[in-house]
């Protein structure tokens, strides 16, 4: 969370997939993207992302998978994520990945509005869910 806030993000956190879905569903329009851990208790990032992609209010939120596992881009996309951020992530790598993710998804939607994108959930380490700068964080 500290690294995300140092990048200017406002964040909400969840410790499992169920919590992430609940947080996102409260106010989907306030989230610019989701940083989803692949392995979490109760509901992992793959299952949570699958459910997010089926939810009409959440399906267009860009989702980056956050993991220490070695995954290629094809696997990441097949699982419903937009990109991958490998652990441990440096501030520079995280910033670049988040910038690219949001810009690429926005660009794709401008050129092909029907292209679905992925929503993502945070990690066991309470990885943050970035919010729009104008949206206050929940208490």
Tab-separated table of N, CA and C in Angstrom, residues 15-121:
chain	number	residue	atom	x	y	z
A	15	UNK	N	-8.391	-8.886	1.739
A	15	UNK	CA	-7.482	-9.998	2.040
A	15	UNK	C	-7.831	-11.280	1.312
A	16	UNK	N	-8.960	-11.304	0.593
A	16	UNK	CA	-9.319	-12.474	-0.213
A	16	UNK	C	-10.252	-12.050	-1.336
A	17	UNK	N	-10.542	-12.967	-2.227
A	17	UNK	CA	-11.369	-12.664	-3.386
A	17	UNK	C	-12.779	-12.218	-3.049
A	18	UNK	N	-13.373	-12.827	-2.021
A	18	UNK	CA	-14.725	-12.432	-1.612
A	18	UNK	C	-14.750	-10.975	-1.174
A	19	UNK	N	-13.779	-10.586	-0.366
A	19	UNK	CA	-13.701	-9.199	0.096
A	19	UNK	C	-13.473	-8.245	-1.067
A	20	UNK	N	-12.627	-8.640	-1.993
A	20	UNK	CA	-12.339	-7.783	-3.142
A	20	UNK	C	-13.598	-7.514	-3.955
A	21	UNK	N	-14.374	-8.557	-4.204
A	21	UNK	CA	-15.626	-8.381	-4.945
A	21	UNK	C	-16.566	-7.430	-4.207
A	22	UNK	N	-16.670	-7.595	-2.910
A	22	UNK	CA	-17.544	-6.729	-2.116
A	22	UNK	C	-17.090	-5.268	-2.190
A	23	UNK	N	-15.788	-5.034	-2.060
A	23	UNK	CA	-15.248	-3.674	-2.115
A	23	UNK	C	-15.518	-3.056	-3.488
A	24	UNK	N	-15.251	-3.789	-4.532
A	24	UNK	CA	-15.442	-3.278	-5.886
A	24	UNK	C	-16.908	-3.012	-6.199
A	25	UNK	N	-17.787	-3.874	-5.729
A	25	UNK	CA	-19.218	-3.721	-6.032
A	25	UNK	C	-19.858	-2.544	-5.316
A	26	UNK	N	-19.249	-2.062	-4.240
A	26	UNK	CA	-19.812	-0.915	-3.520
A	26	UNK	C	-19.828	0.331	-4.391
A	27	UNK	N	-18.776	0.533	-5.183
A	27	UNK	CA	-18.678	1.727	-6.024
A	27	UNK	C	-17.728	1.456	-7.192
A	28	UNK	N	-18.165	0.655	-8.165
A	28	UNK	CA	-17.275	0.252	-9.257
A	28	UNK	C	-16.654	1.412	-10.034
A	29	UNK	N	-17.369	2.497	-10.192
A	29	UNK	CA	-16.849	3.605	-11.002
A	29	UNK	C	-15.691	4.338	-10.336
A	30	UNK	N	-15.453	4.086	-9.060
A	30	UNK	CA	-14.359	4.780	-8.383
A	30	UNK	C	-13.015	4.080	-8.563
A	31	UNK	N	-12.996	2.912	-9.205
A	31	UNK	CA	-11.753	2.171	-9.386
A	31	UNK	C	-11.245	2.305	-10.821
A	32	UNK	N	-9.982	2.722	-10.938
A	32	UNK	CA	-9.339	2.832	-12.241
A	32	UNK	C	-8.740	1.510	-12.678
A	33	UNK	N	-8.325	0.696	-11.713
A	33	UNK	CA	-7.745	-0.619	-12.009
A	33	UNK	C	-7.688	-1.434	-10.735
A	34	UNK	N	-7.386	-2.727	-10.905
A	34	UNK	CA	-7.279	-3.640	-9.768
A	34	UNK	C	-5.951	-4.378	-9.868
A	35	UNK	N	-5.274	-4.496	-8.750
A	35	UNK	CA	-4.043	-5.270	-8.639
A	35	UNK	C	-4.413	-6.523	-7.859
A	36	UNK	N	-4.476	-7.676	-8.537
A	36	UNK	CA	-5.023	-8.910	-7.972
A	36	UNK	C	-3.932	-9.942	-7.734
A	37	UNK	N	-3.830	-10.405	-6.509
A	37	UNK	CA	-2.900	-11.486	-6.209
A	37	UNK	C	-3.439	-12.768	-6.820
A	38	UNK	N	-2.558	-13.588	-7.331
A	38	UNK	CA	-2.977	-14.844	-7.941
A	38	UNK	C	-3.424	-15.851	-6.893
A	39	UNK	N	-2.694	-15.951	-5.805
A	39	UNK	CA	-2.978	-16.942	-4.757
A	39	UNK	C	-3.430	-16.244	-3.481
A	40	UNK	N	-4.688	-16.470	-3.105
A	40	UNK	CA	-5.264	-15.893	-1.890
A	40	UNK	C	-6.106	-16.945	-1.190
A	41	UNK	N	-6.368	-16.740	0.097
A	41	UNK	CA	-7.237	-17.680	0.806
A	41	UNK	C	-8.702	-17.506	0.390
A	42	UNK	N	-9.500	-18.522	0.598
A	42	UNK	CA	-10.946	-18.538	0.359
A	42	UNK	C	-11.321	-18.473	-1.119
A	43	UNK	N	-10.811	-17.496	-1.839
A	43	UNK	CA	-11.061	-17.382	-3.271
A	43	UNK	C	-9.811	-16.787	-3.902
A	44	UNK	N	-9.210	-17.527	-4.853
A	44	UNK	CA	-7.975	-17.030	-5.471
A	44	UNK	C	-8.265	-15.968	-6.522
A	45	UNK	N	-7.198	-15.376	-7.030
A	45	UNK	CA	-7.328	-14.297	-7.997
A	45	UNK	C	-7.939	-14.716	-9.317
A	46	UNK	N	-7.723	-15.960	-9.713
A	46	UNK	CA	-8.295	-16.438	-10.979
A	46	UNK	C	-9.818	-16.511	-10.865
A	47	UNK	N	-10.306	-17.116	-9.785
A	47	UNK	CA	-11.754	-17.229	-9.588
A	47	UNK	C	-12.386	-15.849	-9.421
A	48	UNK	N	-11.764	-14.996	-8.616
A	48	UNK	CA	-12.306	-13.654	-8.396
A	48	UNK	C	-12.355	-12.863	-9.700
A	49	UNK	N	-11.316	-12.976	-10.502
A	49	UNK	CA	-11.282	-12.265	-11.783
A	49	UNK	C	-12.344	-12.803	-12.723
A	50	UNK	N	-12.536	-14.111	-12.717
A	50	UNK	CA	-13.595	-14.702	-13.540
A	50	UNK	C	-14.967	-14.139	-13.180
A	51	UNK	N	-15.231	-14.014	-11.893
A	51	UNK	CA	-16.509	-13.456	-11.444
A	51	UNK	C	-16.618	-11.970	-11.778
A	52	UNK	N	-15.506	-11.259	-11.666
A	52	UNK	CA	-15.511	-9.839	-12.031
A	52	UNK	C	-15.815	-9.664	-13.509
A	53	UNK	N	-15.269	-10.515	-14.341
A	53	UNK	CA	-15.494	-10.406	-15.784
A	53	UNK	C	-16.935	-10.688	-16.174
A	54	UNK	N	-17.642	-11.422	-15.345
A	54	UNK	CA	-19.052	-11.726	-15.615
A	54	UNK	C	-19.990	-10.661	-15.067
A	55	UNK	N	-19.482	-9.762	-14.261
A	55	UNK	CA	-20.285	-8.711	-13.631
A	55	UNK	C	-20.283	-7.482	-14.540
A	56	UNK	N	-21.446	-7.106	-15.055
A	56	UNK	CA	-21.508	-5.994	-16.016
A	56	UNK	C	-20.989	-4.679	-15.441
A	57	UNK	N	-21.094	-4.483	-14.142
A	57	UNK	CA	-20.610	-3.246	-13.525
A	57	UNK	C	-19.099	-3.229	-13.342
A	58	UNK	N	-18.462	-4.413	-13.357
A	58	UNK	CA	-17.029	-4.507	-13.067
A	58	UNK	C	-16.180	-4.951	-14.246
A	59	UNK	N	-16.774	-5.530	-15.259
A	59	UNK	CA	-16.026	-6.226	-16.310
A	59	UNK	C	-15.024	-5.373	-17.077
A	60	UNK	N	-15.202	-4.068	-17.088
A	60	UNK	CA	-14.289	-3.212	-17.852
A	60	UNK	C	-13.159	-2.609	-17.035
A	61	UNK	N	-13.085	-2.932	-15.750
A	61	UNK	CA	-11.989	-2.422	-14.928
A	61	UNK	C	-10.720	-3.197	-15.277
A	62	UNK	N	-9.632	-2.525	-15.641
A	62	UNK	CA	-8.386	-3.227	-15.950
A	62	UNK	C	-7.845	-3.953	-14.716
A	63	UNK	N	-7.317	-5.162	-14.943
A	63	UNK	CA	-6.810	-5.977	-13.839
A	63	UNK	C	-5.400	-6.462	-14.146
A	64	UNK	N	-4.494	-6.226	-13.201
A	64	UNK	CA	-3.125	-6.741	-13.300
A	64	UNK	C	-2.976	-7.843	-12.266
A	65	UNK	N	-2.459	-8.989	-12.676
A	65	UNK	CA	-2.191	-10.058	-11.734
A	65	UNK	C	-0.863	-9.756	-11.046
A	66	UNK	N	-0.823	-9.943	-9.736
A	66	UNK	CA	0.356	-9.668	-8.921
A	66	UNK	C	0.816	-10.999	-8.355
A	67	UNK	N	1.972	-11.479	-8.821
A	67	UNK	CA	2.394	-12.828	-8.439
A	67	UNK	C	3.900	-13.006	-8.526
A	68	UNK	N	4.386	-13.982	-7.787
A	68	UNK	CA	5.793	-14.384	-7.878
A	68	UNK	C	5.956	-15.528	-8.870
A	69	UNK	N	4.837	-16.073	-9.358
A	69	UNK	CA	4.890	-17.182	-10.307
A	69	UNK	C	5.328	-16.700	-11.689
A	70	UNK	N	6.018	-17.587	-12.395
A	70	UNK	CA	6.440	-17.274	-13.759
A	70	UNK	C	5.284	-17.570	-14.708
A	71	UNK	N	4.699	-16.533	-15.272
A	71	UNK	CA	3.600	-16.675	-16.219
A	71	UNK	C	3.942	-15.910	-17.484
A	72	UNK	N	3.528	-16.445	-18.624
A	72	UNK	CA	3.707	-15.686	-19.862
A	72	UNK	C	2.429	-14.898	-20.148
A	73	UNK	N	2.530	-13.944	-21.046
A	73	UNK	CA	1.393	-13.065	-21.340
A	73	UNK	C	0.173	-13.843	-21.833
A	74	UNK	N	0.382	-14.907	-22.611
A	74	UNK	CA	-0.748	-15.702	-23.106
A	74	UNK	C	-1.522	-16.317	-21.947
A	75	UNK	N	-0.804	-16.858	-20.954
A	75	UNK	CA	-1.457	-17.445	-19.780
A	75	UNK	C	-2.215	-16.376	-18.993
A	76	UNK	N	-1.607	-15.224	-18.854
A	76	UNK	CA	-2.203	-14.121	-18.104
A	76	UNK	C	-3.535	-13.720	-18.744
A	77	UNK	N	-3.539	-13.548	-20.056
A	77	UNK	CA	-4.747	-13.160	-20.778
A	77	UNK	C	-5.790	-14.277	-20.715
A	78	UNK	N	-5.356	-15.525	-20.853
A	78	UNK	CA	-6.277	-16.663	-20.783
A	78	UNK	C	-6.969	-16.737	-19.419
A	79	UNK	N	-6.305	-16.289	-18.369
A	79	UNK	CA	-6.894	-16.294	-17.031
A	79	UNK	C	-7.806	-15.086	-16.809
A	80	UNK	N	-7.852	-14.156	-17.764
A	80	UNK	CA	-8.739	-13.007	-17.659
A	80	UNK	C	-8.085	-11.725	-17.196
A	81	UNK	N	-6.775	-11.748	-16.992
A	81	UNK	CA	-6.065	-10.544	-16.552
A	81	UNK	C	-5.598	-9.747	-17.762
A	82	UNK	N	-5.319	-8.472	-17.545
A	82	UNK	CA	-4.819	-7.616	-18.618
A	82	UNK	C	-3.305	-7.608	-18.708
A	83	UNK	N	-2.624	-7.768	-17.573
A	83	UNK	CA	-1.164	-7.767	-17.557
A	83	UNK	C	-0.688	-8.417	-16.266
A	84	UNK	N	0.631	-8.518	-16.141
A	84	UNK	CA	1.229	-9.127	-14.954
A	84	UNK	C	2.230	-8.166	-14.320
A	85	UNK	N	2.254	-8.151	-12.989
A	85	UNK	CA	3.277	-7.447	-12.217
A	85	UNK	C	3.902	-8.516	-11.334
A	86	UNK	N	5.183	-8.797	-11.580
A	86	UNK	CA	5.860	-9.842	-10.818
A	86	UNK	C	6.351	-9.330	-9.477
A	87	UNK	N	6.243	-10.212	-8.466
A	87	UNK	CA	6.787	-9.948	-7.129
A	87	UNK	C	8.233	-10.394	-7.110
A	88	UNK	N	9.075	-9.735	-6.379
A	88	UNK	CA	8.812	-8.433	-5.765
A	88	UNK	C	8.865	-7.349	-6.829
A	89	UNK	N	8.007	-6.375	-6.713
A	89	UNK	CA	7.936	-5.307	-7.708
A	89	UNK	C	8.635	-4.064	-7.173
A	90	UNK	N	9.500	-3.506	-7.994
A	90	UNK	CA	10.116	-2.229	-7.630
A	90	UNK	C	9.091	-1.118	-7.881
A	91	UNK	N	9.316	0.020	-7.285
A	91	UNK	CA	8.426	1.155	-7.488
A	91	UNK	C	8.365	1.530	-8.970
A	92	UNK	N	9.512	1.519	-9.639
A	92	UNK	CA	9.568	1.863	-11.058
A	92	UNK	C	8.766	0.866	-11.893
A	93	UNK	N	8.952	-0.423	-11.634
A	93	UNK	CA	8.233	-1.461	-12.394
A	93	UNK	C	6.727	-1.363	-12.146
A	94	UNK	N	6.334	-1.160	-10.916
A	94	UNK	CA	4.920	-1.042	-10.593
A	94	UNK	C	4.314	0.183	-11.278
A	95	UNK	N	4.997	1.301	-11.213
A	95	UNK	CA	4.520	2.524	-11.855
A	95	UNK	C	4.369	2.336	-13.359
A	96	UNK	N	5.363	1.742	-14.000
A	96	UNK	CA	5.312	1.512	-15.446
A	96	UNK	C	4.169	0.583	-15.826
A	97	UNK	N	4.013	-0.491	-15.055
A	97	UNK	CA	2.958	-1.462	-15.349
A	97	UNK	C	1.571	-0.835	-15.199
A	98	UNK	N	1.375	-0.067	-14.142
A	98	UNK	CA	0.073	0.550	-13.915
A	98	UNK	C	-0.238	1.597	-14.974
A	99	UNK	N	0.743	2.429	-15.312
A	99	UNK	CA	0.547	3.429	-16.361
A	99	UNK	C	0.192	2.761	-17.679
A	100	UNK	N	0.960	1.754	-18.055
A	100	UNK	CA	0.723	1.058	-19.323
A	100	UNK	C	-0.633	0.383	-19.332
A	101	UNK	N	-0.983	-0.240	-18.239
A	101	UNK	CA	-2.257	-0.949	-18.154
A	101	UNK	C	-3.425	-0.007	-18.380
A	102	UNK	N	-3.470	1.053	-17.643
A	102	UNK	CA	-4.590	1.978	-17.758
A	102	UNK	C	-4.608	2.629	-19.137
A	103	UNK	N	-3.460	3.074	-19.641
A	103	UNK	CA	-3.412	3.714	-20.959
A	103	UNK	C	-3.769	2.749	-22.084
A	104	UNK	N	-3.276	1.519	-22.014
A	104	UNK	CA	-3.583	0.528	-23.055
A	104	UNK	C	-5.051	0.162	-23.071
A	105	UNK	N	-5.633	-0.026	-21.920
A	105	UNK	CA	-7.048	-0.398	-21.863
A	105	UNK	C	-7.915	0.742	-22.372
A	106	UNK	N	-7.600	1.976	-21.976
A	106	UNK	CA	-8.361	3.126	-22.459
A	106	UNK	C	-8.242	3.224	-23.977
A	107	UNK	N	-7.047	3.062	-24.502
A	107	UNK	CA	-6.834	3.127	-25.946
A	107	UNK	C	-7.611	2.040	-26.673
A	108	UNK	N	-7.582	0.819	-26.153
A	108	UNK	CA	-8.326	-0.286	-26.770
A	108	UNK	C	-9.817	0.006	-26.783
A	109	UNK	N	-10.329	0.545	-25.713
A	109	UNK	CA	-11.763	0.843	-25.643
A	109	UNK	C	-12.162	1.940	-26.617
A	110	UNK	N	-11.266	2.902	-26.843
A	110	UNK	CA	-11.573	3.953	-27.806
A	110	UNK	C	-11.656	3.391	-29.224
A	111	UNK	N	-10.785	2.417	-29.529
A	111	UNK	CA	-10.760	1.829	-30.862
A	111	UNK	C	-11.732	0.669	-31.025
A	112	UNK	N	-12.082	0.007	-29.949
A	112	UNK	CA	-12.986	-1.131	-30.002
A	112	UNK	C	-13.786	-1.170	-28.701
A	113	UNK	N	-14.873	-0.414	-28.621
A	113	UNK	CA	-15.628	-0.295	-27.378
A	113	UNK	C	-16.188	-1.619	-26.847
A	114	UNK	N	-16.256	-2.640	-27.663
A	114	UNK	CA	-16.813	-3.911	-27.207
A	114	UNK	C	-15.756	-4.844	-26.650
A	115	UNK	N	-14.499	-4.441	-26.683
A	115	UNK	CA	-13.424	-5.281	-26.149
A	115	UNK	C	-13.533	-5.348	-24.641
A	116	UNK	N	-13.734	-6.546	-24.094
A	116	UNK	CA	-13.814	-6.641	-22.635
A	116	UNK	C	-12.443	-6.480	-21.993
A	117	UNK	N	-12.416	-5.970	-20.783
A	117	UNK	CA	-11.179	-5.953	-20.024
A	117	UNK	C	-11.390	-6.683	-18.721
A	118	UNK	N	-10.315	-6.789	-17.955
A	118	UNK	CA	-10.349	-7.625	-16.770
A	118	UNK	C	-10.321	-6.790	-15.505
A	119	UNK	N	-11.010	-7.256	-14.487
A	119	UNK	CA	-10.946	-6.614	-13.177
A	119	UNK	C	-10.093	-7.467	-12.255
A	120	UNK	N	-9.417	-6.858	-11.325
A	120	UNK	CA	-8.489	-7.598	-10.521
A	120	UNK	C	-8.588	-7.346	-9.038
A	121	UNK	N	-8.149	-8.279	-8.281
A	121	UNK	CA	-8.236	-8.304	-6.833
A	121	UNK	C	-6.867	-8.249	-6.186
